[in-house]
Backbone as ProteinMPNN parsed JSONL, in Angstrom:
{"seq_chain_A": "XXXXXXXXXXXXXXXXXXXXXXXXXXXXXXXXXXXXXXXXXXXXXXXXXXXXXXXXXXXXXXXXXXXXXXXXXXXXXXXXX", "coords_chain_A": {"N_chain_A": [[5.135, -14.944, -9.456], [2.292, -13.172, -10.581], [-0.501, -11.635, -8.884], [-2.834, -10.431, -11.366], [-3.346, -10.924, -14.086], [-3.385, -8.604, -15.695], [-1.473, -6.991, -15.016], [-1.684, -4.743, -13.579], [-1.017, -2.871, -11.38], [-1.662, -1.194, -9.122], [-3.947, -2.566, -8.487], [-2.579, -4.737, -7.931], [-1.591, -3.642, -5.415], [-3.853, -3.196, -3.836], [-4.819, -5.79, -3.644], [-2.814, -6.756, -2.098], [-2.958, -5.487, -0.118], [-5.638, -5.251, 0.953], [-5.258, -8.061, 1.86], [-3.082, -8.37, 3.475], [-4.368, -6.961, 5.903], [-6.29, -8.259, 6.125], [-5.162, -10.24, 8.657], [-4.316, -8.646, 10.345], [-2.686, -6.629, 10.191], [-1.247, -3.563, 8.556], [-0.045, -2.079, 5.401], [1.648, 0.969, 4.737], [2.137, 2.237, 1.942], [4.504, 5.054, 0.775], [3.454, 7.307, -1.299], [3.948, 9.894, -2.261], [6.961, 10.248, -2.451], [9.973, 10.695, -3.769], [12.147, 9.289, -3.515], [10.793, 6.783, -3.38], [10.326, 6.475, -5.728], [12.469, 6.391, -7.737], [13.724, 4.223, -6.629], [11.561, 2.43, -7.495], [11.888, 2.821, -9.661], [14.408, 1.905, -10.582], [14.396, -1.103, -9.422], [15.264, -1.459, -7.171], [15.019, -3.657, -4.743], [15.574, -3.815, -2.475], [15.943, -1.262, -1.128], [13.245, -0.236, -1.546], [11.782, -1.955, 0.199], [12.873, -0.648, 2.283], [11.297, 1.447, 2.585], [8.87, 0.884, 2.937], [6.512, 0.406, 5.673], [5.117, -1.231, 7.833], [2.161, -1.896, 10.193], [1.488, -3.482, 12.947], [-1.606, -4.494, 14.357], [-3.901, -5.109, 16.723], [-6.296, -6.578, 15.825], [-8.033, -8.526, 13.22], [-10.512, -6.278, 11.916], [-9.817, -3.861, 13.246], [-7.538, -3.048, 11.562], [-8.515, -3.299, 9.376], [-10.275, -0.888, 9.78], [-8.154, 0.93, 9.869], [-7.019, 0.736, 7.463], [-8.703, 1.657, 5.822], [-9.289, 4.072, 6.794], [-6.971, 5.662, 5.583], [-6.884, 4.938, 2.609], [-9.326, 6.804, 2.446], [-8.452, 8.748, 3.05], [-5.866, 9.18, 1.518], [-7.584, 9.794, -0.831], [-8.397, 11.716, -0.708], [-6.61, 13.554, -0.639], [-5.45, 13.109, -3.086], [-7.578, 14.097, -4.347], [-7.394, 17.077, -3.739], [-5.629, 18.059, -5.512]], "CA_chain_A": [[3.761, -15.063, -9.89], [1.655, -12.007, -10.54], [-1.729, -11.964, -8.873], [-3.265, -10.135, -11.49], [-2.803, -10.985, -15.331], [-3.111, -7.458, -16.782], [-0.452, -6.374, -14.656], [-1.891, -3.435, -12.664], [0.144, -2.134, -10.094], [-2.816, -0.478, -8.676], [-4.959, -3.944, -8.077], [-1.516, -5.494, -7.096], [-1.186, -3.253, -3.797], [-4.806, -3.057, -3.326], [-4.641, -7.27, -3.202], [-1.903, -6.569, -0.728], [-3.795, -4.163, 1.605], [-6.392, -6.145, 1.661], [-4.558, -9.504, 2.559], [-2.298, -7.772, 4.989], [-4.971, -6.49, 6.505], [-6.89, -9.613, 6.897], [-3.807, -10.888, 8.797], [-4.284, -7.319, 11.334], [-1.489, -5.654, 9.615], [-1.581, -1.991, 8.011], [1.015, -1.681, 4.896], [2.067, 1.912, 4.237], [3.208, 2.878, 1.275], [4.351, 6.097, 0.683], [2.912, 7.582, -2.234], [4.424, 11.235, -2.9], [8.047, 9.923, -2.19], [10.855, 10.818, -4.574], [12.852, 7.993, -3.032], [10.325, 5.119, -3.907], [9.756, 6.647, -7.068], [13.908, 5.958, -7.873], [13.603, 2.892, -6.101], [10.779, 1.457, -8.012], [12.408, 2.753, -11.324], [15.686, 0.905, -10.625], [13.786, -2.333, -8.865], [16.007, -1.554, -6.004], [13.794, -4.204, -3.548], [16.302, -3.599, -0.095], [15.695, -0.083, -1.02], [11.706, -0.035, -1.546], [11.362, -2.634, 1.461], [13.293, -0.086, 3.46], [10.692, 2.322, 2.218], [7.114, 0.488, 3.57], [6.194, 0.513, 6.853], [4.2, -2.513, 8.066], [1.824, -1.838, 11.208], [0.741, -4.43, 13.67], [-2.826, -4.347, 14.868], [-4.667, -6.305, 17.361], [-7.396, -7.641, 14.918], [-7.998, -7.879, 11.594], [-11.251, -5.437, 12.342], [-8.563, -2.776, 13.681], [-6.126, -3.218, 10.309], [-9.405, -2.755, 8.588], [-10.692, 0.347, 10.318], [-6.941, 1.616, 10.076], [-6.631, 0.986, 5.727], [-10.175, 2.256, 5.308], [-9.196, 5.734, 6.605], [-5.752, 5.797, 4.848], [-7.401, 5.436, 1.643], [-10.023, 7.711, 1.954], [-6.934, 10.246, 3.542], [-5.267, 9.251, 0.498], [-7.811, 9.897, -2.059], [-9.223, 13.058, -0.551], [-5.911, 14.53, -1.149], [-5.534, 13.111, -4.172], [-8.541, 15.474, -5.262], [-7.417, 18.157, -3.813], [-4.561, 18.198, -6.29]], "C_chain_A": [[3.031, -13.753, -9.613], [0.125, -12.225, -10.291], [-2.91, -11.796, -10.162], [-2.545, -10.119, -13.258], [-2.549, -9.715, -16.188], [-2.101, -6.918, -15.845], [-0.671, -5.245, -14.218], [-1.508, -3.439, -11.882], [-0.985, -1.854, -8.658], [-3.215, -1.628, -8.049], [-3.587, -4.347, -7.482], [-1.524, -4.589, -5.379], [-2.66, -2.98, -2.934], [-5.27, -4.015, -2.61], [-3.797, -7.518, -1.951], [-2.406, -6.253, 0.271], [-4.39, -4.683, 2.332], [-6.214, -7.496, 2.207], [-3.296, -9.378, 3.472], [-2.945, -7.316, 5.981], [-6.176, -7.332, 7.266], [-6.112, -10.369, 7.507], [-3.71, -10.028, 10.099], [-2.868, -6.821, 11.062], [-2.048, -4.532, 8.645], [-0.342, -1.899, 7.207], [1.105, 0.159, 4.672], [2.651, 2.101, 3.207], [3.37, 4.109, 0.992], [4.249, 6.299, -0.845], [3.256, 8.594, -3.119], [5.718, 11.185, -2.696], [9.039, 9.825, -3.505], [11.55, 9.624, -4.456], [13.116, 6.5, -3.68], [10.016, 5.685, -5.286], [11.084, 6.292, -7.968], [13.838, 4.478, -7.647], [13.011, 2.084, -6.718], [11.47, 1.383, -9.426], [13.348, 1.556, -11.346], [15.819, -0.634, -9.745], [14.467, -2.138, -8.098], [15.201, -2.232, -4.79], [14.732, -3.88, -2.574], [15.744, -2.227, -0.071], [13.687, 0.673, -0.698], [11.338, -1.143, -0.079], [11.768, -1.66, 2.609], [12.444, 1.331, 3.922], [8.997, 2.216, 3.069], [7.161, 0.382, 4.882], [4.996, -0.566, 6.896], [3.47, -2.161, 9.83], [1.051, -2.636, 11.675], [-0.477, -4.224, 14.52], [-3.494, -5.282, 16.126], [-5.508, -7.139, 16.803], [-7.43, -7.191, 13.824], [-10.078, -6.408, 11.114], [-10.329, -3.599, 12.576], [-8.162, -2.425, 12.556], [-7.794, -2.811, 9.16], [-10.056, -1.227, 8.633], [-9.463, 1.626, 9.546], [-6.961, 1.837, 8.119], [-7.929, 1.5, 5.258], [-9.489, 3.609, 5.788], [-7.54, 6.302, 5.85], [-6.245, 6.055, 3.611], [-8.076, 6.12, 1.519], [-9.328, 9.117, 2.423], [-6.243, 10.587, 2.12], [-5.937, 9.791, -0.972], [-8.906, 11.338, -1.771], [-7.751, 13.997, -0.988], [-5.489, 14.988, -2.478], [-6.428, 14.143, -5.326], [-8.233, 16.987, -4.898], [-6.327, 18.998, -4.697], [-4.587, 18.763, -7.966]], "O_chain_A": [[3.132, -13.246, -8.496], [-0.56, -12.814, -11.126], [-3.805, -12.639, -10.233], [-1.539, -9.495, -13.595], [-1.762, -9.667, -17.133], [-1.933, -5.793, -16.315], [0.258, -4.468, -14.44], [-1.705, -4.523, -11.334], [-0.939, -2.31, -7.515], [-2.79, -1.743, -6.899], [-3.583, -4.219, -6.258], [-1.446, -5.223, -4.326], [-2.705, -2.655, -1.747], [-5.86, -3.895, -1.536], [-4.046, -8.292, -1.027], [-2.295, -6.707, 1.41], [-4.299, -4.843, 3.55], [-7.039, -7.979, 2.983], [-2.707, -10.293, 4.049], [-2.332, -7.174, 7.039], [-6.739, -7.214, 8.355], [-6.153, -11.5, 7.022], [-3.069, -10.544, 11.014], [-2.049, -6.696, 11.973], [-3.13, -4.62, 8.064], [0.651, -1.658, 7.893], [-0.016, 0.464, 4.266], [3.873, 2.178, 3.328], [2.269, 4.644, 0.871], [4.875, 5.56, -1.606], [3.079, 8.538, -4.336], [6.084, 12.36, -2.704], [8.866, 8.869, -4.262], [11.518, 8.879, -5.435], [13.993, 5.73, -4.072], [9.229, 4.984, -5.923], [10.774, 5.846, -9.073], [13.907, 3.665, -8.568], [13.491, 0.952, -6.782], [11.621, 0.393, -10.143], [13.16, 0.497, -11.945], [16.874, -1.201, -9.458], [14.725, -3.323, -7.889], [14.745, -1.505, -3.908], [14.125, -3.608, -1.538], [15.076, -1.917, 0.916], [13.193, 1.568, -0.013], [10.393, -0.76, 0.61], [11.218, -1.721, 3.708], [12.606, 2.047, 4.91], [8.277, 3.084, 3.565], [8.329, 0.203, 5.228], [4.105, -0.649, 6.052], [4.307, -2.184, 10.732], [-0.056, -2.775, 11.155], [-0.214, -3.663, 15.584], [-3.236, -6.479, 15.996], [-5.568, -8.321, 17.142], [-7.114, -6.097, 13.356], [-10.405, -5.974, 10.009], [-10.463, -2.531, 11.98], [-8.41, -1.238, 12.344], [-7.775, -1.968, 8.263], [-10.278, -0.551, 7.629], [-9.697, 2.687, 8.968], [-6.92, 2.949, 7.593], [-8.012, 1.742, 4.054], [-9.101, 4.277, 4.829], [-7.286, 7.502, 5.744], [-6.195, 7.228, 3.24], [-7.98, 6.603, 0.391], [-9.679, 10.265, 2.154], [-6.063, 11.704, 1.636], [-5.283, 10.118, -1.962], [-9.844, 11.774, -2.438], [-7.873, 15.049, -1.615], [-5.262, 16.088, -2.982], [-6.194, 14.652, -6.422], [-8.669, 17.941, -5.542], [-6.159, 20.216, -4.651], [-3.538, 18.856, -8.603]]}, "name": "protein", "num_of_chains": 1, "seq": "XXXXXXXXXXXXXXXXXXXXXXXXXXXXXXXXXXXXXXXXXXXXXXXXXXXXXXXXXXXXXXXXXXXXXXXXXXXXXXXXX"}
């Protein structure tokens, strides 16, 4: 089941973030990774699971603090590109 009927990728891991994160977990994915970029082509899931990094928080406050500066890490570099 796909959360998200138009099928954005984008909204799919954003739905994630934020419901891993209400939970006090921090997903990682890596983003500039040749690896997962193979991995995703060829649905390899052992391979892309072996790829994310899941970090345990004390509260979901914490896991929030923590994916709030990831994305704005992530999308400051993004511009500087």
């Amino acid at each position: 089941m796909h959360p998200f009927r138009e099928g954005n990728c984008r909204s799919c891991k954003v739905f994630l973030l934020a419901y891993a994160a209400n939970h006090g977990q921090v997903i990682d994915y890596p983003r500039k990774n040749e690896e997962m970029n193979a991995a995703q082509e060829n649905a390899d899931v052992k391979q892309i699971s072996s790829l994310i990094k899941i970090q345990n928080l004390p509260s979901r406050d914490a896991a929030f603090k923590l994916l709030t500066k990831q994305m704005k890490t992530s999308k400051d570099l993004n511009q500087n590109e």
